[in-house]
XYZ file of C-alpha atoms in Angstrom:
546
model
C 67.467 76.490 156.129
C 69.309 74.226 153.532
C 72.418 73.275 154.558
C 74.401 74.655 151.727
C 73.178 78.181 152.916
C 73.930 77.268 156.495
C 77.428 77.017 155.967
C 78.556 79.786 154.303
C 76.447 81.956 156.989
C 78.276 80.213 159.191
C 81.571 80.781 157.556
C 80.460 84.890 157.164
C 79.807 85.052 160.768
C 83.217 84.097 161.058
C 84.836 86.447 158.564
C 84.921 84.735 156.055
C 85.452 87.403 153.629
C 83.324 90.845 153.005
C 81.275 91.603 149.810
C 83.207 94.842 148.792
C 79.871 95.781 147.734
C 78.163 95.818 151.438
C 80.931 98.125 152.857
C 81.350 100.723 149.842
C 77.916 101.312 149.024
C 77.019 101.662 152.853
C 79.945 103.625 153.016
C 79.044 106.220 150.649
C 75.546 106.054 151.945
C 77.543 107.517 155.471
C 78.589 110.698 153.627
C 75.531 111.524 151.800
C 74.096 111.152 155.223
C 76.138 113.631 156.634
C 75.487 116.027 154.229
C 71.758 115.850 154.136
C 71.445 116.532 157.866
C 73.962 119.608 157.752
C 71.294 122.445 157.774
C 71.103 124.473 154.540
C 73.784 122.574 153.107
C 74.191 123.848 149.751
C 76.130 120.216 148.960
C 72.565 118.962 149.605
C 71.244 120.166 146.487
C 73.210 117.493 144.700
C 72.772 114.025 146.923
C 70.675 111.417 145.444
C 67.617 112.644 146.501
C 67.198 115.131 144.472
C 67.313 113.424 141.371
C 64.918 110.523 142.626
C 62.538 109.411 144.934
C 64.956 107.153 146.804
C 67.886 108.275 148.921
C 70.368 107.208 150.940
C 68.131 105.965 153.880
C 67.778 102.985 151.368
C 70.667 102.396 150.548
C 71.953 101.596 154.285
C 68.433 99.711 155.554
C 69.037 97.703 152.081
C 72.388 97.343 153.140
C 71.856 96.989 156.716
C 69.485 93.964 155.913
C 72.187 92.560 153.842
C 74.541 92.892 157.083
C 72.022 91.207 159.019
C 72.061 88.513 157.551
C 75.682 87.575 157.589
C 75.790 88.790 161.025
C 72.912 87.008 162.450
C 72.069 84.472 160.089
C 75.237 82.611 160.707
C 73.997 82.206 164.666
C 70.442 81.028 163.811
C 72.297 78.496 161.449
C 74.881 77.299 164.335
C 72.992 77.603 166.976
C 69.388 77.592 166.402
C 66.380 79.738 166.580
C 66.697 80.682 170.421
C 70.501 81.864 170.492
C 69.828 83.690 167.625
C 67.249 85.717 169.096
C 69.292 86.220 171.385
C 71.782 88.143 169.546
C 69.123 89.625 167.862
C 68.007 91.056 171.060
C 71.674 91.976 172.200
C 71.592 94.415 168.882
C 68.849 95.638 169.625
C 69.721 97.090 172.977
C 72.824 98.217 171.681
C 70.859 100.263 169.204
C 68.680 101.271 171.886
C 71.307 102.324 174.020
C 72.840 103.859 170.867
C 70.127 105.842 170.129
C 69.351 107.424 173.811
C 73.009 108.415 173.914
C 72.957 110.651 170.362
C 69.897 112.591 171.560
C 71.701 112.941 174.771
C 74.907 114.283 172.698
C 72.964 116.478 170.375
C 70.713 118.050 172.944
C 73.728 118.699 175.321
C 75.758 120.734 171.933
C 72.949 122.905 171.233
C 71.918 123.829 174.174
C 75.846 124.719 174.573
C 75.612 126.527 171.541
C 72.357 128.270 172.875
C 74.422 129.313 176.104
C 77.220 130.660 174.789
C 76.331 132.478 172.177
C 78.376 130.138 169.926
C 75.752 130.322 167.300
C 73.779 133.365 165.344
C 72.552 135.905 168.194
C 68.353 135.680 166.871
C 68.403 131.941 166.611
C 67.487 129.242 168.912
C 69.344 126.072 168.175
C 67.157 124.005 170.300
C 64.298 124.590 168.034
C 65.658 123.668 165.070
C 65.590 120.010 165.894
C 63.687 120.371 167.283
C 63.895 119.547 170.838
C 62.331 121.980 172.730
C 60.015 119.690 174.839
C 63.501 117.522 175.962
C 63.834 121.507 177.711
C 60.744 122.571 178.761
C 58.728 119.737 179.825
C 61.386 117.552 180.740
C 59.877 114.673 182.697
C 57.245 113.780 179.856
C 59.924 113.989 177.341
C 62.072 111.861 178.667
C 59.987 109.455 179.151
C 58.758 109.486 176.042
C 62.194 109.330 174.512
C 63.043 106.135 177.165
C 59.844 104.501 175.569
C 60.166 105.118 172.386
C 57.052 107.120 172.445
C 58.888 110.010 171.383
C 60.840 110.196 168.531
C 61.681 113.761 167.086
C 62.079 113.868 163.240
C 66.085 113.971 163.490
C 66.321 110.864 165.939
C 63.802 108.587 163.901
C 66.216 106.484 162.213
C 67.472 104.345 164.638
C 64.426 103.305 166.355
C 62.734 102.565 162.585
C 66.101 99.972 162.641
C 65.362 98.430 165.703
C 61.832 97.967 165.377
C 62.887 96.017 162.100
C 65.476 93.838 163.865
C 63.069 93.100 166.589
C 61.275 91.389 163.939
C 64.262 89.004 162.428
C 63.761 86.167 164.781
C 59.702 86.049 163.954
C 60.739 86.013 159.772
C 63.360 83.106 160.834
C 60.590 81.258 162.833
C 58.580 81.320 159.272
C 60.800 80.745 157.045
C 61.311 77.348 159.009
C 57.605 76.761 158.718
C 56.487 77.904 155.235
C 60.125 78.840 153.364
C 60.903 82.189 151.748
C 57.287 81.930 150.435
C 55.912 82.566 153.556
C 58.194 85.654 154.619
C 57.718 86.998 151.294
C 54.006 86.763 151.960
C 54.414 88.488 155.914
C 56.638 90.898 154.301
C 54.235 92.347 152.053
C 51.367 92.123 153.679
C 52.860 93.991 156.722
C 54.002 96.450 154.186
C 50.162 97.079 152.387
C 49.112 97.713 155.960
C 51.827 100.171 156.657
C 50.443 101.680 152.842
C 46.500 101.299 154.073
C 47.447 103.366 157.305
C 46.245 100.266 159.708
C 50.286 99.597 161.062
C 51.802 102.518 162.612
C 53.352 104.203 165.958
C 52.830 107.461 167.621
C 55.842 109.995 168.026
C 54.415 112.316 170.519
C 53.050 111.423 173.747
C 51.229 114.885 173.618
C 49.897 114.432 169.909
C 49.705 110.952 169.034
C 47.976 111.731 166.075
C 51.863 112.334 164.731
C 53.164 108.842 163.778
C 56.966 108.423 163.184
C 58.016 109.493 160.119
C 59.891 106.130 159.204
C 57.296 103.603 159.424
C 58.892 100.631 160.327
C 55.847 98.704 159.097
C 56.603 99.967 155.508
C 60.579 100.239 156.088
C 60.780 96.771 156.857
C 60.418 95.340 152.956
C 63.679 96.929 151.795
C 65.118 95.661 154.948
C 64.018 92.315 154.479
C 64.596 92.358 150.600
C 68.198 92.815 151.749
C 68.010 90.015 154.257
C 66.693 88.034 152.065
C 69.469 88.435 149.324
C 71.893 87.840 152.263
C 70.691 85.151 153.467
C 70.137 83.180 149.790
C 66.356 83.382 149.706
C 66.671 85.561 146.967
C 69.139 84.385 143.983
C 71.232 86.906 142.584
C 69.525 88.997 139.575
C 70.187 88.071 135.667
C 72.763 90.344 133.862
C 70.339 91.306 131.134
C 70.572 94.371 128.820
C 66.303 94.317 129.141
C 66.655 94.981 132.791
C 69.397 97.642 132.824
C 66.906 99.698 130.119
C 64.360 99.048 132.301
C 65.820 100.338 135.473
C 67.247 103.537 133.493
C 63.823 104.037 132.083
C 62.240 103.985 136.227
C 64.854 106.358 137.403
C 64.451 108.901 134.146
C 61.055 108.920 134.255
C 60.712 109.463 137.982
C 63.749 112.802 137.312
C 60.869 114.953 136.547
C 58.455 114.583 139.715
C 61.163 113.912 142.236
C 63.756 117.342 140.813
C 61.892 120.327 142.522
C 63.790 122.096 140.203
C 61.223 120.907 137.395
C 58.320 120.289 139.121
C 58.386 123.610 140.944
C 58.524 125.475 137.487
C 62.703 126.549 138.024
C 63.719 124.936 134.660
C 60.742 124.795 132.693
C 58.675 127.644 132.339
C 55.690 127.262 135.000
C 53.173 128.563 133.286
C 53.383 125.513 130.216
C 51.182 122.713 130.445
C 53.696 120.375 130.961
C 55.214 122.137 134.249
C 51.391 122.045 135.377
C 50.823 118.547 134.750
C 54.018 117.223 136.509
C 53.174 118.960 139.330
C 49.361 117.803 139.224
C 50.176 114.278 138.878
C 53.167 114.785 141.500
C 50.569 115.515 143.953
C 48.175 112.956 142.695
C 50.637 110.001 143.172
C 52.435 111.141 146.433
C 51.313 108.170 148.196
C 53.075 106.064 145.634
C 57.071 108.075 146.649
C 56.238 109.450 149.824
C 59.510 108.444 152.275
C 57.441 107.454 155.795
C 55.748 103.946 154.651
C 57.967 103.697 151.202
C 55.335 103.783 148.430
C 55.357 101.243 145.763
C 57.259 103.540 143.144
C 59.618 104.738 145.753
C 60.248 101.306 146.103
C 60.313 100.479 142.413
C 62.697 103.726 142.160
C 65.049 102.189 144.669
C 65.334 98.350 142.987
C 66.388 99.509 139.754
C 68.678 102.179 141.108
C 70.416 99.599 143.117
C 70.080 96.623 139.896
C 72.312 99.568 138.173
C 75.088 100.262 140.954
C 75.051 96.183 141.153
C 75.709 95.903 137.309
C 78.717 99.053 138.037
C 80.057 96.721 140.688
C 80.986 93.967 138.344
C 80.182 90.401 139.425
C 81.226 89.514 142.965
C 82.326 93.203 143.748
C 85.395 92.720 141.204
C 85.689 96.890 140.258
C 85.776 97.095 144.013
C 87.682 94.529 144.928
C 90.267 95.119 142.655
C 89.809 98.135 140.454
C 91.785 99.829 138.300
C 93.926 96.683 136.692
C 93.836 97.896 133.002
C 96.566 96.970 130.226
C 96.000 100.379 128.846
C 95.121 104.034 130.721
C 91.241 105.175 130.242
C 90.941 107.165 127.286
C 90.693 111.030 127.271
C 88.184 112.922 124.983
C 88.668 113.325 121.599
C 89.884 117.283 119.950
C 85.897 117.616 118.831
C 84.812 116.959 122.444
C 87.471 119.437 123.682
C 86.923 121.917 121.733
C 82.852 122.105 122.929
C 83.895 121.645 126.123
C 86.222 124.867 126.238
C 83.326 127.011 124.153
C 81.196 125.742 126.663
C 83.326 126.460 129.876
C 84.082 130.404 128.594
C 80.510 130.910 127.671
C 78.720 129.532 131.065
C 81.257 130.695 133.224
C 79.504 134.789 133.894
C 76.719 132.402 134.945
C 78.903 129.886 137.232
C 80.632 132.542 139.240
C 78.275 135.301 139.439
C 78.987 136.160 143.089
C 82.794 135.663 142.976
C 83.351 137.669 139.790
C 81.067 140.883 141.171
C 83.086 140.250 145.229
C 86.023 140.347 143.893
C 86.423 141.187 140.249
C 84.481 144.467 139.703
C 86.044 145.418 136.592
C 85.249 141.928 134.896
C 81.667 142.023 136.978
C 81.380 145.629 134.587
C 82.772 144.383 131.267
C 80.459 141.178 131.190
C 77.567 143.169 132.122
C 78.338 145.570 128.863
C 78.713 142.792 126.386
C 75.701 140.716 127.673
C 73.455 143.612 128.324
C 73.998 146.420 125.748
C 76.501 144.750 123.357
C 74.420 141.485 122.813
C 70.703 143.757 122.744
C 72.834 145.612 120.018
C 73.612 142.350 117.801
C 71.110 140.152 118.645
C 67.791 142.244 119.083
C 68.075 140.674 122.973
C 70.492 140.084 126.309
C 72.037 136.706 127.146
C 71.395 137.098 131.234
C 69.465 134.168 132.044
C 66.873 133.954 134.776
C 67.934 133.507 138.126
C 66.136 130.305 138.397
C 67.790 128.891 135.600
C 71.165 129.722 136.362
C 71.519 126.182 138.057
C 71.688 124.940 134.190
C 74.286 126.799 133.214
C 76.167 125.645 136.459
C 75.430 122.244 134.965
C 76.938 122.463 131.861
C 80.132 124.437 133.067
C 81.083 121.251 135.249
C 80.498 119.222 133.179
C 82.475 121.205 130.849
C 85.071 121.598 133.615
C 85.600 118.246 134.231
C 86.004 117.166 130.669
C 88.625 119.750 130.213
C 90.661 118.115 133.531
C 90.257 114.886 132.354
C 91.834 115.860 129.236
C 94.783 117.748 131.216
C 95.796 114.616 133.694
C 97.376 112.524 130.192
C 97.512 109.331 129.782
C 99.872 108.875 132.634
C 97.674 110.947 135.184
C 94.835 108.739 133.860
C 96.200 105.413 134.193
C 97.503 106.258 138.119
C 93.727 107.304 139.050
C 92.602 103.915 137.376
C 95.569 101.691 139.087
C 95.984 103.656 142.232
C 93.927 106.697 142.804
C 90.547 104.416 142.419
C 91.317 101.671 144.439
C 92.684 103.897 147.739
C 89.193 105.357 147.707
C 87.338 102.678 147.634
C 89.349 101.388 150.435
C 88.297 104.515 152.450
C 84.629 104.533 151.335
C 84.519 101.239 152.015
C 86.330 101.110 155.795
C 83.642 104.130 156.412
C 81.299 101.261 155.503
C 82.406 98.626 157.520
C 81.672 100.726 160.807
C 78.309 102.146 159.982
C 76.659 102.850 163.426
C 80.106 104.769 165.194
C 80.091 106.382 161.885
C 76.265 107.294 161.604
C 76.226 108.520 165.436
C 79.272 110.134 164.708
C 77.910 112.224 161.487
C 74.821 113.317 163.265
C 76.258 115.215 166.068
C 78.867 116.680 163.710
C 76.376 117.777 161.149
C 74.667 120.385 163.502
C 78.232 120.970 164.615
C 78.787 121.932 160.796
C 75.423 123.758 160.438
C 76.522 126.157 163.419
C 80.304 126.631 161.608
C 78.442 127.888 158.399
C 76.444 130.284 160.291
C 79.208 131.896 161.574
C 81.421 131.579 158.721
C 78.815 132.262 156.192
C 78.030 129.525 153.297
C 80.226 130.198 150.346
C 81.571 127.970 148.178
C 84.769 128.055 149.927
C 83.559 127.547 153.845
C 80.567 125.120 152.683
C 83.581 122.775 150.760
C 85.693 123.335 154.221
C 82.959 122.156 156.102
C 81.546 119.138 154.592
C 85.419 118.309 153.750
C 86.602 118.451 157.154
C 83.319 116.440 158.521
C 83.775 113.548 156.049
C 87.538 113.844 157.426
C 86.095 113.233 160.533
C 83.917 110.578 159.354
C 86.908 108.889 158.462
C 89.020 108.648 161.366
C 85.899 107.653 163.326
C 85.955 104.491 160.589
C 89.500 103.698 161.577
C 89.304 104.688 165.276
C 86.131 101.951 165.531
C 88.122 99.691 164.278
C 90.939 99.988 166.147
C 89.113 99.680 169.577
C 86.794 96.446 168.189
C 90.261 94.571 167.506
C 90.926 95.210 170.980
C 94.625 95.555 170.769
C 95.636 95.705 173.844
C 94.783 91.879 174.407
C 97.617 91.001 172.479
C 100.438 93.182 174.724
C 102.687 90.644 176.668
C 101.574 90.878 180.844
C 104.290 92.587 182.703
C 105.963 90.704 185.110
C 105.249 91.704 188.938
C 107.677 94.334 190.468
C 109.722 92.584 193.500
C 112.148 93.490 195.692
C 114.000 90.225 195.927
C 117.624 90.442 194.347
C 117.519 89.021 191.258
C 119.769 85.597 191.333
C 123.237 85.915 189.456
C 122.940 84.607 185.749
C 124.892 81.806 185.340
C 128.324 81.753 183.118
C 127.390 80.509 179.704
C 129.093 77.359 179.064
C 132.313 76.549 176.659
C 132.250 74.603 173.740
C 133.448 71.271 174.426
C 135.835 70.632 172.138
C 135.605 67.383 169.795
C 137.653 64.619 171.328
C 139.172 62.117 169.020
C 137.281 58.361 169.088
C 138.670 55.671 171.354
C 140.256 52.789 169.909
C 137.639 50.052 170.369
C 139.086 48.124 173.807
C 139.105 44.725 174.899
C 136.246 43.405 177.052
C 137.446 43.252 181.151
C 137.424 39.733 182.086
C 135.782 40.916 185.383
C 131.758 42.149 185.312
C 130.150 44.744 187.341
C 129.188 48.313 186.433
C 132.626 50.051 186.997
C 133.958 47.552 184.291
C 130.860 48.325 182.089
C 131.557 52.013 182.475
C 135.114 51.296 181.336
C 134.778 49.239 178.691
C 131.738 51.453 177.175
C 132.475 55.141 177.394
C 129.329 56.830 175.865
C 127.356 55.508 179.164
C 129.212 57.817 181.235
C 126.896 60.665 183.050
C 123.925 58.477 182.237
C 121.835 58.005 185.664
């Protein structure tokens, strides 16, 4: 390790200063999170990953590799390979520890919810996990889960994280010896095992023919990709107009096979030839995007979607940092643009409310069905009802409709306070979400099945399913500042109390008067006689001296 790089790990272990980058993208990577583990979340239909092969499990073992390396990298530089494998092995049991705990947690709530009826009557909440063998064959599973043998598909995540960390100080010991060369080459080649099938772990002491789903073997190159761009081994990517085309062209062209809406035949018609062949080569190239050992495309996917949100950052963070400072308000669309967007709005929105306007608007419900039905067949030869499976367009296009219409209404004035203040306080909030990742994580994975239990009860409309995920990134969010209050340990800081006694306290003394000035002596003639009473009287000032 140069010693250029050495220092300013050594200055980020000490806090140096955070990229605003780490914390916000890990931060929104902690909501997204949350809502993909909320069963039948209907917010889940709109999270990254289902729009591309990579999600947010990316995003924080990129950005947990990143955090690594300003957390750990700093010791390895100060205090050499041993103590840093050290605190590479104090993380790991604290991960460990971590992990045991929120199985723990989440078997202990459902199996509340189970007992008192909390939940739907016909369901089992156990089994949804599932973690029925914690219940019924308890001695093998919890072994199993103490070993790491067992590792049901909701708890994988954390042991995939420490089986990576466990294998920082062994990349650190090459590096020394062959440079970034030589962890680029055990990176990769640990990685083409994990895709040959030759590097994996059981899950299941009873089948151990069913590896974990998160491989750490392949997880560990977008771990170590971040590591390496934390700890310098990796410069910092061109800005280059080439390579943002290229990384819009990846993610476009991956829309098609990752969107089950058009691979599954839901917006295109699934009996044309091109539904057929995106779903032939979908399945053809699954090893290339499947999530356990991160195929080569997945990866691919995940590199230019993250080259893109860099380029959106600005250099060194600076739209995060400081976002918002603008001479002039963002613009609002133009009268053309407005007047689409209302034509739009009126015309998708039968299709955008279709349960709301038949609950609770009959009379509308009746009219819309007479001048789409009969009164369109009588005009136009045919209806203007779209197929249920292609209603999700129309839902589409009435946002986006929506939202240029709002736009529009803020002004100038409500336009320029998002930019200067609105902007900026979230970003502070996504990223102190960020900043406390694993109370956060732990903290959204009991709450999600917490959630998934309110929306059975309540029922998933719009209105309880925007409650729910609302009040659980609320949550989310005071866990954030909670953590943080607790690691800065305030109560260090507090003055010690003095010790109660039951001595009388001693009188406080008088305070003192002023001494008034007294006029300067008029300079005396020396005594004839010596000694120190003539000394005192000849020089004043020396009196009360010892």
């Amino acid at each position: 390790m140069n010693a250029a790089v050495g220092a300013r790990l050594a200055d980020s272990g000490r806090g140096a200063g955070r990229d605003p980058r780490l914390d916000f993208f890990r931060g929104l990577a902690m909501f997204i999170i949350f809502v993909a583990h909320v069963p039948n979340d209907a917010w889940a239909l709109w999270i990254p990953a289902r729009f591309g092969f990579s999600d947010a499990t990316e995003i924080f073992v990129f950005c947990s590799g990143m955090a690594s390396a300003i957390a750990f990298g700093g010791v390895f530089a100060r205090r050499g390979w041993l103590m840093g494998t050290a605190r590479i092995a104090h993380r790991v049991w604290q991960v460990y520890w971590a992990h045991v705990g929120l199985f723990l947690c989440v078997a202990a709530l459902l199996y509340a919810v189970d007992r008192l009826q909390l939940g739907l009557p016909d369901k089992r909440y156990v089994a949804a996990v599932p973690i029925v063998p914690f219940f019924e064959n308890t001695g093998e599973a919890l072994l199993g889960l103490m070993t790491l043998r067992w590792t049901p598909n909701y708890f994988d995540i954390l042991p995939m994280y420490l089986a990576i960390l466990a294998m920082i100080p062994a990349m650190m010991a090459l590096h020394r010896l062959g440079g970034r060369g030589a962890v680029a080459a055990a990176a990769l080649a640990v990685w083409l095992a994990a895709q040959l099938g030759w590097a994996h772990l059981p899950s299941r002491p009873w089948a151990p023919e069913i590896d974990w789903f998160f491989n750490p073997f392949g997880w560990q190159l977008v771990f170590f990709t971040g590591f390496a761009f934390g700890m310098g081994w990796l410069p910092a990517p061109p800005v280059s107009r080439a390579l943002a085309i290229a990384a819009a062209a990846v993610l476009l062209t991956a829309l098609p096979f990752a969107w089950f809406k058009i691979h599954q035949g839901l917006y295109l018609p699934a009996d044309w030839a091109l539904t057929e062949a995106i779903a032939r080569l979908r399945a053809q190239t699954e090893f290339l995007w499947w999530k356990s050992w991160v195929g080569g495309w997945r990866y691919l996917h995940f590199l230019a979607l993250a080259y893109l949100a860099w380029l959106a950052a600005g250099p060194a963070g600076r739209r995060l940092a400081a976002p918002g400072r603008r001479a002039a308000p963002p613009a609002g669309p133009g009268r053309r643009m407005l007047i689409a967007a209302a034509a739009a709005a009126l015309a998708t929105a039968p299709h955008a409310y279709v349960d709301e306007i038949r609950a609770h608007l009959p009379a509308l419900d009746a009219l819309i069905l007479a001048l789409y039905g009969e009164g369109a067949r009588a005009l136009l030869g045919f209806d203007l009802f779209l197929p249920a499976e292609r209603i999700g367009l129309a839902q589409l296009l009435h946002l986006a409709a929506l939202a240029t219409l709002v736009w529009s209404a803020l002004g100038a004035r409500g336009r320029g306070w998002l930019a200067a203040r609105g902007w900026p306080a979230a970003v502070r909030v996504v990223r102190k979400v960020g900043s406390q990742s694993l109370a956060v994580f732990l903290t959204s994975m009991v709450l999600a099945q917490a959630a998934g239990v309110w929306l059975d009860v309540a029922g998933r409309s719009p209105w309880t399913n925007a409650l729910v995920n609302l009040t659980g990134f609320a949550a989310l969010i005071a866990t954030a500042h909670a953590a943080s209050w607790f690691k800065r340990q305030p109560w260090r800081g507090l003055p010690a109390e003095p010790a109660p006694s039951s001595a009388k306290p001693a009188p406080r003394p008088a305070p003192l008067a002023p001494r008034k000035a007294q006029p300067a002596p008029a300079p005396a003639r020396p005594a004839r006689s010596s000694g120190p009473r003539a000394m005192r009287e000849s020089c004043p000032a020396a009196e009360g001296r010892p």
